[in-house]
């Protein structure tokens, strides 16, 4: 029994801590950087919450899909070779991830959940863990919904999940690992670090989790040649405590920071993101 995945966390440390020393993007950043303990709590406690929530979401999806999608069709999809299933799952799941993630940036009350992830000011391998459980369960659940409904095999979904997990840690890591021409196909540290940048030109860009070409396709790619972001986070920093951050979407941190809805017109995707409270 290893409910907190301590072995996996240990292996991730063994891989990424030396890598971040050897290939540091921000060399001045320490292993025990600011608020690392807060993110360790996220990693240990959130993992369990997210797993339970996601499991419930997936079981419900399987039940609903069984009423709608013919079993013969699901059988045919699940019987495809892995080299077809795995790329298809990555594409389908990342399309779901892209649009759900973009929605979390665009809709003010959803942004309050996602702002927790963007509150991090120094990126490293541990940064991927700082997500509000509601954000993670909805984003991952909705992106996996079509995958589960269409009947992809458990093994193929398991391999996808493993690839996603490692890529997610890598793209947050404090490393200068360039992907060369593949940077335009796959999400890299460069790609996702820009997503966390507090630079206005990078705001609401690079939404994909694994496939950077989706942002090129939908007009949201931002990876200026030869440059990397220098600072990250929200315009108005959020207190860096686990309990506060879990409650933040519900209570905020005072009336002066309540989400400002547009006054006259209803929010469009772009406008809603422009008024999101913590970064305005
Ligand atoms: Zn985001
Ligand atoms: Zn991130």
PDB file of C-alpha atoms and ligand atoms in Angstrom:
ATOM      1  CA  UNK A   1       0.000   0.000   0.000  1.00  0.00           C
ATOM      2  CA  UNK A   2       1.369   3.375  -1.002  1.00  0.00           C
ATOM      3  CA  UNK A   3      -1.636   5.728  -0.965  1.00  0.00           C
ATOM      4  CA  UNK A   4       0.540   8.842  -1.264  1.00  0.00           C
ATOM      5  CA  UNK A   5       2.636   7.417  -4.133  1.00  0.00           C
ATOM      6  CA  UNK A   6       5.791   8.013  -2.115  1.00  0.00           C
ATOM      7  CA  UNK A   7       7.840   5.701  -4.366  1.00  0.00           C
ATOM      8  CA  UNK A   8       6.788   7.578  -7.485  1.00  0.00           C
ATOM      9  CA  UNK A   9       7.499  10.925  -5.818  1.00  0.00           C
ATOM     10  CA  UNK A  10      10.937   9.642  -4.783  1.00  0.00           C
ATOM     11  CA  UNK A  11      11.719   8.490  -8.347  1.00  0.00           C
ATOM     12  CA  UNK A  12      10.513  11.839  -9.756  1.00  0.00           C
ATOM     13  CA  UNK A  13      12.850  13.632  -7.314  1.00  0.00           C
ATOM     14  CA  UNK A  14      15.739  11.383  -8.287  1.00  0.00           C
ATOM     15  CA  UNK A  15      15.241  12.258 -11.956  1.00  0.00           C
ATOM     16  CA  UNK A  16      14.339  15.935 -11.803  1.00  0.00           C
ATOM     17  CA  UNK A  17      16.312  17.411  -8.899  1.00  0.00           C
ATOM     18  CA  UNK A  18      19.715  16.584 -10.506  1.00  0.00           C
ATOM     19  CA  UNK A  19      18.370  17.545 -13.946  1.00  0.00           C
ATOM     20  CA  UNK A  20      17.321  20.958 -12.636  1.00  0.00           C
ATOM     21  CA  UNK A  21      20.827  21.439 -11.199  1.00  0.00           C
ATOM     22  CA  UNK A  22      22.580  20.391 -14.419  1.00  0.00           C
ATOM     23  CA  UNK A  23      20.319  22.180 -16.889  1.00  0.00           C
ATOM     24  CA  UNK A  24      18.800  24.973 -14.830  1.00  0.00           C
ATOM     25  CA  UNK A  25      16.788  27.563 -16.700  1.00  0.00           C
ATOM     26  CA  UNK A  26      16.863  29.934 -13.727  1.00  0.00           C
ATOM     27  CA  UNK A  27      20.200  29.048 -12.127  1.00  0.00           C
ATOM     28  CA  UNK A  28      19.610  31.233  -9.067  1.00  0.00           C
ATOM     29  CA  UNK A  29      16.503  29.238  -8.082  1.00  0.00           C
ATOM     30  CA  UNK A  30      17.007  26.903  -5.126  1.00  0.00           C
ATOM     31  CA  UNK A  31      15.856  23.278  -4.750  1.00  0.00           C
ATOM     32  CA  UNK A  32      13.928  24.384  -1.675  1.00  0.00           C
ATOM     33  CA  UNK A  33      12.556  27.464  -3.389  1.00  0.00           C
ATOM     34  CA  UNK A  34       9.861  29.713  -1.932  1.00  0.00           C
ATOM     35  CA  UNK A  35       6.730  27.829  -0.850  1.00  0.00           C
ATOM     36  CA  UNK A  36       8.019  24.396  -1.811  1.00  0.00           C
ATOM     37  CA  UNK A  37       6.495  22.992   1.404  1.00  0.00           C
ATOM     38  CA  UNK A  38       3.065  24.281   0.370  1.00  0.00           C
ATOM     39  CA  UNK A  39       3.384  22.437  -2.933  1.00  0.00           C
ATOM     40  CA  UNK A  40       4.544  19.278  -1.191  1.00  0.00           C
ATOM     41  CA  UNK A  41       1.276  19.355   0.768  1.00  0.00           C
ATOM     42  CA  UNK A  42      -0.589  19.775  -2.536  1.00  0.00           C
ATOM     43  CA  UNK A  43       1.316  16.806  -3.953  1.00  0.00           C
ATOM     44  CA  UNK A  44       0.576  14.525  -0.993  1.00  0.00           C
ATOM     45  CA  UNK A  45      -2.985  15.514  -0.088  1.00  0.00           C
ATOM     46  CA  UNK A  46      -4.392  16.636  -3.419  1.00  0.00           C
ATOM     47  CA  UNK A  47      -3.283  13.484  -5.210  1.00  0.00           C
ATOM     48  CA  UNK A  48      -5.715  11.450  -3.117  1.00  0.00           C
ATOM     49  CA  UNK A  49      -8.623  13.901  -3.488  1.00  0.00           C
ATOM     50  CA  UNK A  50      -8.125  14.142  -7.245  1.00  0.00           C
ATOM     51  CA  UNK A  51      -7.874  10.388  -7.666  1.00  0.00           C
ATOM     52  CA  UNK A  52     -11.176   9.818  -5.849  1.00  0.00           C
ATOM     53  CA  UNK A  53     -12.964  12.604  -7.743  1.00  0.00           C
ATOM     54  CA  UNK A  54     -11.631  11.498 -11.090  1.00  0.00           C
ATOM     55  CA  UNK A  55     -12.559   7.895 -10.412  1.00  0.00           C
ATOM     56  CA  UNK A  56     -16.162   8.910  -9.656  1.00  0.00           C
ATOM     57  CA  UNK A  57     -16.233  11.045 -12.830  1.00  0.00           C
ATOM     58  CA  UNK A  58     -14.897   8.190 -14.991  1.00  0.00           C
ATOM     59  CA  UNK A  59     -17.233   5.558 -13.522  1.00  0.00           C
ATOM     60  CA  UNK A  60     -20.194   7.882 -14.245  1.00  0.00           C
ATOM     61  CA  UNK A  61     -18.852   8.467 -17.796  1.00  0.00           C
ATOM     62  CA  UNK A  62     -18.586   4.712 -18.425  1.00  0.00           C
ATOM     63  CA  UNK A  63     -22.142   4.208 -17.199  1.00  0.00           C
ATOM     64  CA  UNK A  64     -23.582   7.004 -19.373  1.00  0.00           C
ATOM     65  CA  UNK A  65     -21.517   5.999 -22.416  1.00  0.00           C
ATOM     66  CA  UNK A  66     -22.785   2.409 -22.164  1.00  0.00           C
ATOM     67  CA  UNK A  67     -26.334   3.737 -22.730  1.00  0.00           C
ATOM     68  CA  UNK A  68     -25.328   5.768 -25.796  1.00  0.00           C
ATOM     69  CA  UNK A  69     -22.375   4.152 -27.602  1.00  0.00           C
ATOM     70  CA  UNK A  70     -22.940   0.645 -29.048  1.00  0.00           C
ATOM     71  CA  UNK A  71     -20.806  -2.026 -27.366  1.00  0.00           C
ATOM     72  CA  UNK A  72     -19.701  -3.323 -30.782  1.00  0.00           C
ATOM     73  CA  UNK A  73     -18.255   0.115 -31.624  1.00  0.00           C
ATOM     74  CA  UNK A  74     -16.453   0.343 -28.274  1.00  0.00           C
ATOM     75  CA  UNK A  75     -15.106  -3.182 -28.865  1.00  0.00           C
ATOM     76  CA  UNK A  76     -13.750  -2.208 -32.281  1.00  0.00           C
ATOM     77  CA  UNK A  77     -11.968   0.883 -30.877  1.00  0.00           C
ATOM     78  CA  UNK A  78     -10.541  -1.068 -27.936  1.00  0.00           C
ATOM     79  CA  UNK A  79      -9.272  -3.730 -30.343  1.00  0.00           C
ATOM     80  CA  UNK A  80      -7.179  -1.316 -32.435  1.00  0.00           C
ATOM     81  CA  UNK A  81      -3.392  -1.704 -32.147  1.00  0.00           C
ATOM     82  CA  UNK A  82      -1.738   0.388 -29.426  1.00  0.00           C
ATOM     83  CA  UNK A  83       0.215   2.435 -31.975  1.00  0.00           C
ATOM     84  CA  UNK A  84      -3.150   3.704 -33.242  1.00  0.00           C
ATOM     85  CA  UNK A  85      -4.938   3.946 -29.888  1.00  0.00           C
ATOM     86  CA  UNK A  86      -2.256   5.847 -27.934  1.00  0.00           C
ATOM     87  CA  UNK A  87      -1.743   8.743 -30.408  1.00  0.00           C
ATOM     88  CA  UNK A  88      -5.538   8.926 -30.878  1.00  0.00           C
ATOM     89  CA  UNK A  89      -6.073   9.163 -27.097  1.00  0.00           C
ATOM     90  CA  UNK A  90      -3.398  11.869 -26.759  1.00  0.00           C
ATOM     91  CA  UNK A  91      -5.008  13.916 -29.537  1.00  0.00           C
ATOM     92  CA  UNK A  92      -8.563  13.483 -28.266  1.00  0.00           C
ATOM     93  CA  UNK A  93      -7.689  14.070 -24.604  1.00  0.00           C
ATOM     94  CA  UNK A  94      -5.542  17.109 -25.366  1.00  0.00           C
ATOM     95  CA  UNK A  95      -8.288  18.670 -27.478  1.00  0.00           C
ATOM     96  CA  UNK A  96     -10.517  18.299 -24.417  1.00  0.00           C
ATOM     97  CA  UNK A  97      -7.756  19.633 -22.166  1.00  0.00           C
ATOM     98  CA  UNK A  98      -7.141  22.633 -24.429  1.00  0.00           C
ATOM     99  CA  UNK A  99     -10.786  23.784 -24.460  1.00  0.00           C
ATOM    100  CA  UNK A 100     -11.479  23.046 -20.798  1.00  0.00           C
ATOM    101  CA  UNK A 101      -8.280  24.860 -19.789  1.00  0.00           C
ATOM    102  CA  UNK A 102      -9.194  27.813 -22.027  1.00  0.00           C
ATOM    103  CA  UNK A 103     -12.644  27.888 -20.441  1.00  0.00           C
ATOM    104  CA  UNK A 104     -11.047  28.008 -16.968  1.00  0.00           C
ATOM    105  CA  UNK A 105      -9.137  31.107 -18.095  1.00  0.00           C
ATOM    106  CA  UNK A 106     -12.140  32.748 -19.746  1.00  0.00           C
ATOM    107  CA  UNK A 107     -14.964  32.302 -17.249  1.00  0.00           C
ATOM    108  CA  UNK A 108     -14.370  34.424 -14.120  1.00  0.00           C
ATOM    109  CA  UNK A 109     -15.737  31.969 -11.527  1.00  0.00           C
ATOM    110  CA  UNK A 110     -13.789  29.088 -13.084  1.00  0.00           C
ATOM    111  CA  UNK A 111     -10.665  31.256 -13.164  1.00  0.00           C
ATOM    112  CA  UNK A 112     -10.834  31.497  -9.364  1.00  0.00           C
ATOM    113  CA  UNK A 113     -10.136  27.751  -9.213  1.00  0.00           C
ATOM    114  CA  UNK A 114      -7.430  27.849 -11.880  1.00  0.00           C
ATOM    115  CA  UNK A 115      -5.752  30.940 -10.389  1.00  0.00           C
ATOM    116  CA  UNK A 116      -4.426  28.637  -7.666  1.00  0.00           C
ATOM    117  CA  UNK A 117      -2.230  26.912 -10.267  1.00  0.00           C
ATOM    118  CA  UNK A 118      -1.095  30.266 -11.654  1.00  0.00           C
ATOM    119  CA  UNK A 119      -0.247  31.601  -8.200  1.00  0.00           C
ATOM    120  CA  UNK A 120       3.106  29.818  -8.317  1.00  0.00           C
ATOM    121  CA  UNK A 121       6.027  32.212  -8.720  1.00  0.00           C
ATOM    122  CA  UNK A 122       8.951  29.813  -9.194  1.00  0.00           C
ATOM    123  CA  UNK A 123       8.430  26.879 -11.513  1.00  0.00           C
ATOM    124  CA  UNK A 124       9.993  23.477 -10.943  1.00  0.00           C
ATOM    125  CA  UNK A 125       9.124  19.755 -11.012  1.00  0.00           C
ATOM    126  CA  UNK A 126       6.874  20.218  -7.964  1.00  0.00           C
ATOM    127  CA  UNK A 127       4.869  23.082  -9.468  1.00  0.00           C
ATOM    128  CA  UNK A 128       2.569  20.764 -11.443  1.00  0.00           C
ATOM    129  CA  UNK A 129       1.121  19.582  -8.128  1.00  0.00           C
ATOM    130  CA  UNK A 130      -0.346  22.968  -7.219  1.00  0.00           C
ATOM    131  CA  UNK A 131      -3.812  22.659  -8.695  1.00  0.00           C
ATOM    132  CA  UNK A 132      -7.192  23.070  -7.089  1.00  0.00           C
ATOM    133  CA  UNK A 133      -8.895  19.638  -6.999  1.00  0.00           C
ATOM    134  CA  UNK A 134     -12.055  21.031  -8.662  1.00  0.00           C
ATOM    135  CA  UNK A 135      -9.913  22.383 -11.512  1.00  0.00           C
ATOM    136  CA  UNK A 136      -8.027  19.126 -11.968  1.00  0.00           C
ATOM    137  CA  UNK A 137     -11.039  16.795 -11.673  1.00  0.00           C
ATOM    138  CA  UNK A 138     -13.082  18.804 -14.198  1.00  0.00           C
ATOM    139  CA  UNK A 139     -10.219  19.381 -16.643  1.00  0.00           C
ATOM    140  CA  UNK A 140      -8.961  15.791 -16.609  1.00  0.00           C
ATOM    141  CA  UNK A 141     -12.460  14.306 -16.349  1.00  0.00           C
ATOM    142  CA  UNK A 142     -13.815  16.247 -19.318  1.00  0.00           C
ATOM    143  CA  UNK A 143     -10.726  15.557 -21.423  1.00  0.00           C
ATOM    144  CA  UNK A 144     -10.993  11.823 -20.698  1.00  0.00           C
ATOM    145  CA  UNK A 145     -14.761  11.673 -21.237  1.00  0.00           C
ATOM    146  CA  UNK A 146     -14.657  11.014 -25.027  1.00  0.00           C
ATOM    147  CA  UNK A 147     -11.737   8.611 -24.567  1.00  0.00           C
ATOM    148  CA  UNK A 148     -13.654   6.496 -22.077  1.00  0.00           C
ATOM    149  CA  UNK A 149     -16.942   6.786 -23.988  1.00  0.00           C
ATOM    150  CA  UNK A 150     -15.452   5.583 -27.274  1.00  0.00           C
ATOM    151  CA  UNK A 151     -14.074   2.441 -25.654  1.00  0.00           C
ATOM    152  CA  UNK A 152     -10.289   2.825 -25.812  1.00  0.00           C
ATOM    153  CA  UNK A 153      -8.605  -0.015 -23.928  1.00  0.00           C
ATOM    154  CA  UNK A 154      -7.535   0.298 -20.282  1.00  0.00           C
ATOM    155  CA  UNK A 155      -3.906  -0.427 -21.156  1.00  0.00           C
ATOM    156  CA  UNK A 156      -3.797   2.261 -23.825  1.00  0.00           C
ATOM    157  CA  UNK A 157      -5.387   4.775 -21.405  1.00  0.00           C
ATOM    158  CA  UNK A 158      -2.882   3.705 -18.721  1.00  0.00           C
ATOM    159  CA  UNK A 159       0.093   4.310 -21.037  1.00  0.00           C
ATOM    160  CA  UNK A 160      -1.384   7.687 -22.021  1.00  0.00           C
ATOM    161  CA  UNK A 161      -1.780   8.596 -18.312  1.00  0.00           C
ATOM    162  CA  UNK A 162       1.861   7.723 -17.632  1.00  0.00           C
ATOM    163  CA  UNK A 163       3.078   9.823 -20.583  1.00  0.00           C
ATOM    164  CA  UNK A 164       0.854  12.717 -19.505  1.00  0.00           C
ATOM    165  CA  UNK A 165       2.123  12.588 -15.933  1.00  0.00           C
ATOM    166  CA  UNK A 166       5.814  12.723 -16.867  1.00  0.00           C
ATOM    167  CA  UNK A 167       5.280  15.374 -19.518  1.00  0.00           C
ATOM    168  CA  UNK A 168       3.339  17.458 -17.007  1.00  0.00           C
ATOM    169  CA  UNK A 169       6.252  17.361 -14.543  1.00  0.00           C
ATOM    170  CA  UNK A 170       8.769  18.093 -17.323  1.00  0.00           C
ATOM    171  CA  UNK A 171       6.977  21.158 -18.715  1.00  0.00           C
ATOM    172  CA  UNK A 172       6.911  22.775 -15.258  1.00  0.00           C
ATOM    173  CA  UNK A 173      10.517  21.859 -14.427  1.00  0.00           C
ATOM    174  CA  UNK A 174      13.205  24.523 -14.106  1.00  0.00           C
ATOM    175  CA  UNK A 175      15.138  23.166 -17.088  1.00  0.00           C
ATOM    176  CA  UNK A 176      16.376  24.566 -20.380  1.00  0.00           C
ATOM    177  CA  UNK A 177      15.616  21.534 -22.496  1.00  0.00           C
ATOM    178  CA  UNK A 178      14.710  22.650 -26.016  1.00  0.00           C
ATOM    179  CA  UNK A 179      12.628  20.369 -28.205  1.00  0.00           C
ATOM    180  CA  UNK A 180      14.164  21.686 -31.478  1.00  0.00           C
ATOM    181  CA  UNK A 181      11.640  21.626 -34.324  1.00  0.00           C
ATOM    182  CA  UNK A 182       9.422  19.344 -32.210  1.00  0.00           C
ATOM    183  CA  UNK A 183       8.587  22.392 -30.060  1.00  0.00           C
ATOM    184  CA  UNK A 184       5.885  23.155 -32.613  1.00  0.00           C
ATOM    185  CA  UNK A 185       4.321  19.725 -32.104  1.00  0.00           C
ATOM    186  CA  UNK A 186       4.743  18.888 -28.416  1.00  0.00           C
ATOM    187  CA  UNK A 187       4.373  20.931 -25.226  1.00  0.00           C
ATOM    188  CA  UNK A 188       7.851  21.652 -23.836  1.00  0.00           C
ATOM    189  CA  UNK A 189       9.164  23.506 -20.745  1.00  0.00           C
ATOM    190  CA  UNK A 190       9.561  26.592 -22.965  1.00  0.00           C
ATOM    191  CA  UNK A 191       5.934  26.332 -24.117  1.00  0.00           C
ATOM    192  CA  UNK A 192       4.414  25.936 -20.650  1.00  0.00           C
ATOM    193  CA  UNK A 193       6.701  28.379 -18.867  1.00  0.00           C
ATOM    194  CA  UNK A 194       5.276  31.057 -21.154  1.00  0.00           C
ATOM    195  CA  UNK A 195       1.797  29.976 -20.044  1.00  0.00           C
ATOM    196  CA  UNK A 196       2.782  30.839 -16.458  1.00  0.00           C
ATOM    197  CA  UNK A 197       4.561  34.081 -17.358  1.00  0.00           C
ATOM    198  CA  UNK A 198       3.260  37.281 -15.778  1.00  0.00           C
ATOM    199  CA  UNK A 199       4.173  39.107 -18.988  1.00  0.00           C
ATOM    200  CA  UNK A 200       1.035  40.618 -20.537  1.00  0.00           C
ATOM    201  CA  UNK A 201       1.972  39.507 -24.052  1.00  0.00           C
ATOM    202  CA  UNK A 202       1.880  35.879 -22.859  1.00  0.00           C
ATOM    203  CA  UNK A 203      -1.467  36.081 -21.078  1.00  0.00           C
ATOM    204  CA  UNK A 204      -4.041  33.461 -22.118  1.00  0.00           C
ATOM    205  CA  UNK A 205      -1.635  31.670 -24.433  1.00  0.00           C
ATOM    206  CA  UNK A 206      -0.363  28.076 -24.703  1.00  0.00           C
ATOM    207  CA  UNK A 207      -3.342  26.170 -23.328  1.00  0.00           C
ATOM    208  CA  UNK A 208      -2.454  22.667 -24.555  1.00  0.00           C
ATOM    209  CA  UNK A 209      -1.169  20.082 -22.103  1.00  0.00           C
ATOM    210  CA  UNK A 210       0.769  17.872 -24.521  1.00  0.00           C
ATOM    211  CA  UNK A 211       0.407  19.062 -28.130  1.00  0.00           C
ATOM    212  CA  UNK A 212       1.603  22.607 -28.751  1.00  0.00           C
ATOM    213  CA  UNK A 213       0.335  22.541 -32.340  1.00  0.00           C
ATOM    214  CA  UNK A 214      -3.224  22.814 -30.979  1.00  0.00           C
ATOM    215  CA  UNK A 215      -2.401  26.369 -29.867  1.00  0.00           C
ATOM    216  CA  UNK A 216      -0.987  27.133 -33.310  1.00  0.00           C
ATOM    217  CA  UNK A 217      -4.194  25.715 -34.803  1.00  0.00           C
ATOM    218  CA  UNK A 218      -6.499  27.787 -32.587  1.00  0.00           C
ATOM    219  CA  UNK A 219      -4.407  30.988 -32.685  1.00  0.00           C
ATOM    220  CA  UNK A 220      -3.122  31.038 -29.090  1.00  0.00           C
ATOM    221  CA  UNK A 221       0.530  30.029 -29.493  1.00  0.00           C
ATOM    222  CA  UNK A 222       3.201  32.237 -27.873  1.00  0.00           C
ATOM    223  CA  UNK A 223       6.836  31.113 -28.088  1.00  0.00           C
ATOM    224  CA  UNK A 224       9.027  34.047 -29.155  1.00  0.00           C
ATOM    225  CA  UNK A 225      12.337  32.803 -30.581  1.00  0.00           C
ATOM    226  CA  UNK A 226      15.372  33.014 -28.337  1.00  0.00           C
ATOM    227  CA  UNK A 227      13.500  34.325 -25.299  1.00  0.00           C
ATOM    228  CA  UNK A 228      12.256  32.769 -22.069  1.00  0.00           C
ATOM    229  CA  UNK A 229      10.026  34.288 -19.394  1.00  0.00           C
ATOM    230  CA  UNK A 230      11.792  35.756 -16.392  1.00  0.00           C
ATOM    231  CA  UNK A 231       8.948  35.917 -13.847  1.00  0.00           C
ATOM    232  CA  UNK A 232       5.736  34.059 -13.162  1.00  0.00           C
ATOM    233  CA  UNK A 233       2.520  34.344 -11.203  1.00  0.00           C
ATOM    234  CA  UNK A 234      -0.511  36.535 -10.671  1.00  0.00           C
ATOM    235  CA  UNK A 235      -0.659  40.327 -10.722  1.00  0.00           C
ATOM    236  CA  UNK A 236      -1.860  40.256  -7.124  1.00  0.00           C
ATOM    237  CA  UNK A 237      -0.102  37.448  -5.244  1.00  0.00           C
ATOM    238  CA  UNK A 238      -2.271  34.952  -3.401  1.00  0.00           C
ATOM    239  CA  UNK A 239      -1.376  33.863   0.153  1.00  0.00           C
ATOM    240  CA  UNK A 240       0.713  30.721  -0.114  1.00  0.00           C
ATOM    241  CA  UNK A 241      -1.073  28.367   2.250  1.00  0.00           C
ATOM    242  CA  UNK A 242      -2.761  25.108   1.253  1.00  0.00           C
ATOM    243  CA  UNK A 243      -5.985  25.600   3.247  1.00  0.00           C
ATOM    244  CA  UNK A 244      -6.389  29.171   2.014  1.00  0.00           C
ATOM    245  CA  UNK A 245      -5.819  28.163  -1.579  1.00  0.00           C
ATOM    246  CA  UNK A 246      -8.398  25.365  -1.369  1.00  0.00           C
ATOM    247  CA  UNK A 247     -10.953  27.866  -0.057  1.00  0.00           C
ATOM    248  CA  UNK A 248      -9.895  30.749  -2.315  1.00  0.00           C
ATOM    249  CA  UNK A 249     -12.437  30.070  -5.128  1.00  0.00           C
ATOM    250  CA  UNK A 250     -15.272  30.229  -2.596  1.00  0.00           C
ATOM    251  CA  UNK A 251     -14.203  33.102  -0.367  1.00  0.00           C
ATOM    252  CA  UNK A 252     -11.463  34.984  -2.226  1.00  0.00           C
ATOM    253  CA  UNK A 253      -9.341  37.155   0.001  1.00  0.00           C
ATOM    254  CA  UNK A 254     -11.638  40.019   0.636  1.00  0.00           C
ATOM    255  CA  UNK A 255     -14.203  42.189  -1.081  1.00  0.00           C
ATOM    256  CA  UNK A 256     -11.524  44.315  -2.768  1.00  0.00           C
ATOM    257  CA  UNK A 257     -10.587  41.323  -4.917  1.00  0.00           C
ATOM    258  CA  UNK A 258     -14.016  39.974  -5.823  1.00  0.00           C
ATOM    259  CA  UNK A 259     -14.370  38.868  -9.444  1.00  0.00           C
ATOM    260  CA  UNK A 260     -15.346  41.869 -11.502  1.00  0.00           C
ATOM    261  CA  UNK A 261     -17.956  40.920 -14.048  1.00  0.00           C
ATOM    262  CA  UNK A 262     -18.164  43.076 -17.174  1.00  0.00           C
ATOM    263  CA  UNK A 263     -20.654  45.870 -16.574  1.00  0.00           C
ATOM    264  CA  UNK A 264     -22.698  45.988 -19.756  1.00  0.00           C
ATOM    265  CA  UNK A 265     -22.018  43.274 -22.306  1.00  0.00           C
ATOM    266  CA  UNK A 266     -22.046  39.577 -21.484  1.00  0.00           C
ATOM    267  CA  UNK A 267     -18.527  38.118 -21.307  1.00  0.00           C
ATOM    268  CA  UNK A 268     -17.077  36.650 -24.471  1.00  0.00           C
ATOM    269  CA  UNK A 269     -14.207  34.186 -24.208  1.00  0.00           C
ATOM    270  CA  UNK A 270     -11.526  36.843 -24.665  1.00  0.00           C
ATOM    271  CA  UNK A 271     -13.210  39.596 -22.642  1.00  0.00           C
ATOM    272  CA  UNK A 272     -13.933  37.401 -19.662  1.00  0.00           C
ATOM    273  CA  UNK A 273     -10.279  36.446 -19.406  1.00  0.00           C
ATOM    274  CA  UNK A 274      -9.243  40.066 -19.656  1.00  0.00           C
ATOM    275  CA  UNK A 275     -11.235  40.987 -16.547  1.00  0.00           C
ATOM    276  CA  UNK A 276     -10.245  38.048 -14.409  1.00  0.00           C
ATOM    277  CA  UNK A 277      -9.791  39.520 -11.032  1.00  0.00           C
ATOM    278  CA  UNK A 278      -6.445  38.391  -9.678  1.00  0.00           C
ATOM    279  CA  UNK A 279      -4.443  39.465 -12.718  1.00  0.00           C
ATOM    280  CA  UNK A 280      -6.149  42.664 -13.769  1.00  0.00           C
TER     281      UNK A 280
HETATM  282 ZN1  LIG B   1      -3.684  28.066 -17.159  1.00  0.00          ZN
HETATM  283 ZN1  LIG B   2       1.152  24.769 -15.299  1.00  0.00          ZN
END
